[in-house]
Amino acid sequence: FCMSWILLILFTGPTVSGSLVKGKVGQNITVPCFYSVKTTWDITSMCWGRGSCPVSKCYQTIIWTDGWRVTEQHNSRYMLKGNLPMGDVSLTIVNAEEADSGIYCCRVEISGWFNDQTSNYKVVIEKARTSTASPHTYTSEQTSAPGSASKSSFTTTRTWPSVSASEAPRTASGPCSSTSDCLDVTSKLQNVSVSLPSHQYSENGLYIGIGLCVVLLAILILALFLT
């Protein structure tokens, strides 16, 4: 009896079909599913579920319908917008998300043992492509001839006076003709920016030291007087 039951399932079991349905995040995706309705007696119940169709019913049920209207709905984003009495039980996923990707089962319950019509669908929800602007290249420094004017409001034109290497150090962004020139510029900048503050800090420290000595001496004399 058990062997006959297994063979019955294998050879006269439910009809299983499968197809791929693709969509983008944020779109409304329709997973098609239909069954034949010739008379009102053919209208029957059905369900949608996540995962492959089992032997009966649906796993992780999404929607149940009695053939005329939806009787059970577990997520408001999953709808049946087709004409149910005409056999259109296609599933519509509203505002699709990446988490909606996976296998879906459409089971139409037909009277009789193992006569249910089942369809498995693989749904793939992909991220919408975002257009990236091409990088904007521009010149931070431009030297123009005297008397010329800039034609675009987005381009900054700078005119630098001609200064010889012996008169002033070059800016940090300007190229060095040789390694010795770069070392020269660095040493000049350090002499200008570091030596003056250090001299000022030494004078301030001397004044603070003298003041502290005077205060300590006054405290010592007062202590001796009180003693």
Coordinates of C-alpha atoms in Angstrom, one line a residue:
F1 CA 0.0 0.0 0.0
C2 CA 2.8 2.4 0.9
M3 CA 4.6 1.7 -2.4
S4 CA 1.5 2.3 -4.4
W5 CA 0.9 5.6 -2.6
I6 CA 4.5 6.7 -3.3
L7 CA 4.2 5.8 -7.0
L8 CA 0.9 7.6 -7.1
I9 CA 2.5 10.8 -5.9
L10 CA 5.5 10.5 -8.3
F11 CA 3.5 9.7 -11.5
T12 CA 0.1 11.3 -10.9
G13 CA 1.2 14.0 -8.6
P14 CA 0.6 17.8 -9.0
T15 CA 1.7 19.5 -12.2
V16 CA 4.8 21.6 -11.4
S17 CA 6.1 24.4 -13.6
G18 CA 8.6 27.0 -13.0
S19 CA 9.7 30.3 -14.5
L20 CA 11.9 33.4 -13.7
V21 CA 10.4 36.8 -12.9
K22 CA 12.7 39.8 -12.7
G23 CA 12.0 43.3 -11.4
K24 CA 13.6 46.4 -9.9
V25 CA 13.4 47.7 -6.4
G26 CA 10.4 50.1 -6.0
Q27 CA 8.5 48.7 -9.0
N28 CA 5.2 46.7 -8.9
I29 CA 6.0 43.1 -9.9
T30 CA 3.4 40.7 -11.3
V31 CA 4.0 37.0 -11.0
P32 CA 1.5 35.3 -13.4
C33 CA -0.7 32.4 -12.5
F34 CA -3.9 31.2 -14.3
Y35 CA -6.2 28.2 -14.3
S36 CA -9.0 27.2 -16.7
V37 CA -12.5 28.4 -15.9
K38 CA -15.2 27.3 -18.3
T39 CA -18.2 27.3 -15.9
T40 CA -18.8 28.6 -12.4
W41 CA -18.2 25.0 -11.2
D42 CA -14.6 25.4 -12.2
I43 CA -14.0 28.3 -9.8
T44 CA -12.0 27.0 -6.9
S45 CA -9.8 28.1 -4.0
M46 CA -6.0 28.8 -4.3
C47 CA -3.1 30.1 -2.3
W48 CA 0.2 31.8 -2.8
G49 CA 3.2 31.0 -0.5
R50 CA 6.9 31.4 -0.2
G51 CA 9.1 28.5 -1.1
S52 CA 8.5 25.5 -3.4
C53 CA 5.0 24.0 -3.5
P54 CA 4.6 21.2 -0.9
V55 CA 2.4 18.1 -1.3
S56 CA -0.6 20.2 -0.1
K57 CA -1.5 23.7 0.8
C58 CA 1.3 26.4 0.8
Y59 CA 4.3 27.1 3.0
Q60 CA 4.6 30.6 4.5
T61 CA 1.2 31.5 3.1
I62 CA 0.8 35.0 1.6
I63 CA -2.7 34.9 0.2
W64 CA -5.7 32.6 0.2
T65 CA -8.8 33.0 -2.0
D66 CA -12.0 31.0 -2.2
G67 CA -12.1 31.7 -6.0
W68 CA -14.3 34.7 -5.7
R69 CA -12.5 37.0 -3.2
V70 CA -9.4 37.1 -1.1
T71 CA -10.1 35.4 2.3
E72 CA -6.6 35.7 3.8
Q73 CA -3.8 38.2 3.3
H74 CA -0.7 38.3 5.4
N75 CA 1.0 41.3 3.8
S76 CA -0.7 44.4 2.3
R77 CA 2.0 44.6 -0.4
Y78 CA 0.9 41.2 -1.8
M79 CA -2.3 41.5 -3.8
L80 CA -4.4 39.7 -6.4
K81 CA -5.5 42.3 -8.9
G82 CA -6.7 39.9 -11.6
N83 CA -10.2 38.8 -12.4
L84 CA -10.5 35.9 -9.9
P85 CA -13.7 34.3 -11.2
M86 CA -12.0 34.1 -14.7
G87 CA -9.1 32.2 -13.3
D88 CA -6.6 35.1 -13.2
V89 CA -4.9 34.6 -9.8
S90 CA -1.6 36.4 -10.6
L91 CA 0.3 37.8 -7.7
T92 CA 1.2 41.5 -7.6
I93 CA 4.0 42.6 -5.3
V94 CA 3.6 46.4 -4.7
N95 CA 6.8 48.5 -4.2
A96 CA 9.1 45.5 -4.5
E97 CA 12.1 45.1 -2.1
E98 CA 15.2 43.0 -2.4
A99 CA 13.9 40.8 0.5
D100 CA 11.0 39.8 -1.9
S101 CA 13.4 37.8 -4.0
G102 CA 13.0 34.0 -3.8
I103 CA 10.7 31.1 -4.7
Y104 CA 7.0 31.6 -4.8
C105 CA 4.3 28.9 -5.1
C106 CA 0.9 29.2 -6.8
R107 CA -1.4 26.4 -5.8
V108 CA -4.8 26.0 -7.4
E109 CA -6.9 23.4 -5.5
I110 CA -8.7 21.1 -7.9
S111 CA -11.0 18.4 -6.5
G112 CA -9.6 14.9 -6.4
W113 CA -6.4 13.4 -5.0
F114 CA -3.2 15.0 -6.2
N115 CA -5.0 17.0 -8.9
D116 CA -3.9 20.5 -7.6
Q117 CA -2.3 22.7 -10.2
T118 CA 1.0 24.1 -8.8
S119 CA 3.5 26.5 -10.2
N120 CA 6.9 27.5 -8.8
Y121 CA 8.3 30.9 -9.7
K122 CA 11.8 32.3 -9.0
V123 CA 11.5 36.1 -8.3
V124 CA 14.6 38.2 -8.5
I125 CA 14.4 41.8 -7.4
E126 CA 17.4 43.9 -8.4
K127 CA 18.5 47.3 -7.3
A128 CA 17.6 50.1 -9.6
R129 CA 20.6 51.5 -11.5
T130 CA 21.7 55.0 -10.4
S131 CA 23.3 57.2 -13.0
T132 CA 26.6 58.6 -11.9
A133 CA 27.8 62.0 -13.3
S134 CA 31.2 62.1 -15.0
P135 CA 33.9 63.6 -12.8
H136 CA 34.4 67.3 -13.4
T137 CA 37.9 68.2 -14.0
Y138 CA 39.1 71.7 -13.7
T139 CA 42.3 73.7 -13.4
S140 CA 42.8 75.3 -10.0
E141 CA 45.4 77.8 -11.2
Q142 CA 45.5 79.5 -14.6
T143 CA 47.9 82.2 -15.8
S144 CA 46.5 84.6 -18.4
A145 CA 48.2 87.2 -20.4
P146 CA 47.8 90.8 -19.2
G147 CA 44.6 92.4 -20.4
S148 CA 42.8 89.1 -21.1
A149 CA 39.4 88.4 -19.5
S150 CA 37.8 85.2 -18.3
K151 CA 34.9 84.1 -20.6
S152 CA 33.2 81.7 -18.1
S153 CA 32.0 82.5 -14.6
F154 CA 33.0 79.0 -13.4
T155 CA 36.7 79.5 -14.3
T156 CA 39.0 81.5 -12.0
T157 CA 41.9 83.2 -13.8
R158 CA 44.8 84.3 -11.7
T159 CA 47.7 86.4 -12.8
W160 CA 50.9 86.0 -10.9
P161 CA 53.6 88.7 -11.0
S162 CA 57.0 87.5 -12.3
V163 CA 59.3 87.0 -9.4
S164 CA 62.8 85.8 -9.7
A165 CA 64.1 82.9 -7.5
S166 CA 66.5 85.2 -5.7
E167 CA 63.8 87.7 -4.7
A168 CA 61.2 85.4 -3.1
P169 CA 60.6 81.7 -2.4
R170 CA 58.2 79.9 -4.8
T171 CA 54.8 78.8 -3.7
A172 CA 54.3 75.2 -2.5
S173 CA 52.2 74.3 -5.6
G174 CA 54.9 75.6 -8.1
P175 CA 57.3 73.1 -9.6
C176 CA 61.0 73.1 -8.5
S177 CA 63.7 73.2 -11.1
S178 CA 66.0 71.0 -9.0
T179 CA 66.2 69.4 -5.5
S180 CA 68.4 72.1 -4.1
D181 CA 65.8 74.7 -5.0
C182 CA 63.1 72.8 -3.1
L183 CA 65.4 72.5 -0.1
D184 CA 66.1 76.3 -0.3
V185 CA 62.4 77.1 -0.4
T186 CA 61.7 74.8 2.6
S187 CA 64.5 76.3 4.7
K188 CA 63.3 79.9 4.0
L189 CA 59.8 79.1 4.9
Q190 CA 60.8 77.4 8.1
N191 CA 63.0 80.4 9.1
V192 CA 60.1 82.8 8.5
S193 CA 57.3 80.8 10.1
V194 CA 59.2 79.1 13.0
S195 CA 62.0 81.3 14.2
L196 CA 59.9 84.4 15.1
P197 CA 57.3 82.6 17.2
S198 CA 60.0 80.7 19.1
H199 CA 61.9 84.0 20.0
Q200 CA 58.6 85.4 21.2
Y201 CA 57.8 82.4 23.3
S202 CA 61.3 82.5 24.9
E203 CA 60.8 86.2 26.0
N204 CA 57.3 85.3 27.4
G205 CA 58.8 82.4 29.3
L206 CA 61.5 84.6 30.8
Y207 CA 58.9 87.2 32.1
I208 CA 56.8 84.4 33.6
G209 CA 59.8 82.9 35.4
I210 CA 60.8 86.3 36.9
G211 CA 57.2 86.9 38.0
L212 CA 57.0 83.4 39.7
C213 CA 60.4 84.0 41.5
V214 CA 59.1 87.3 42.9
V215 CA 55.9 85.7 44.1
L216 CA 57.7 82.8 45.8
L217 CA 60.2 85.2 47.5
A218 CA 57.3 87.3 48.9
I219 CA 55.6 84.2 50.2
L220 CA 58.9 83.1 51.9
I221 CA 59.4 86.5 53.6
L222 CA 55.8 86.5 54.8
A223 CA 56.2 83.0 56.2
L224 CA 59.4 84.0 58.1
F225 CA 57.8 87.1 59.5
L226 CA 54.8 85.1 60.8
T227 CA 57.1 82.5 62.3

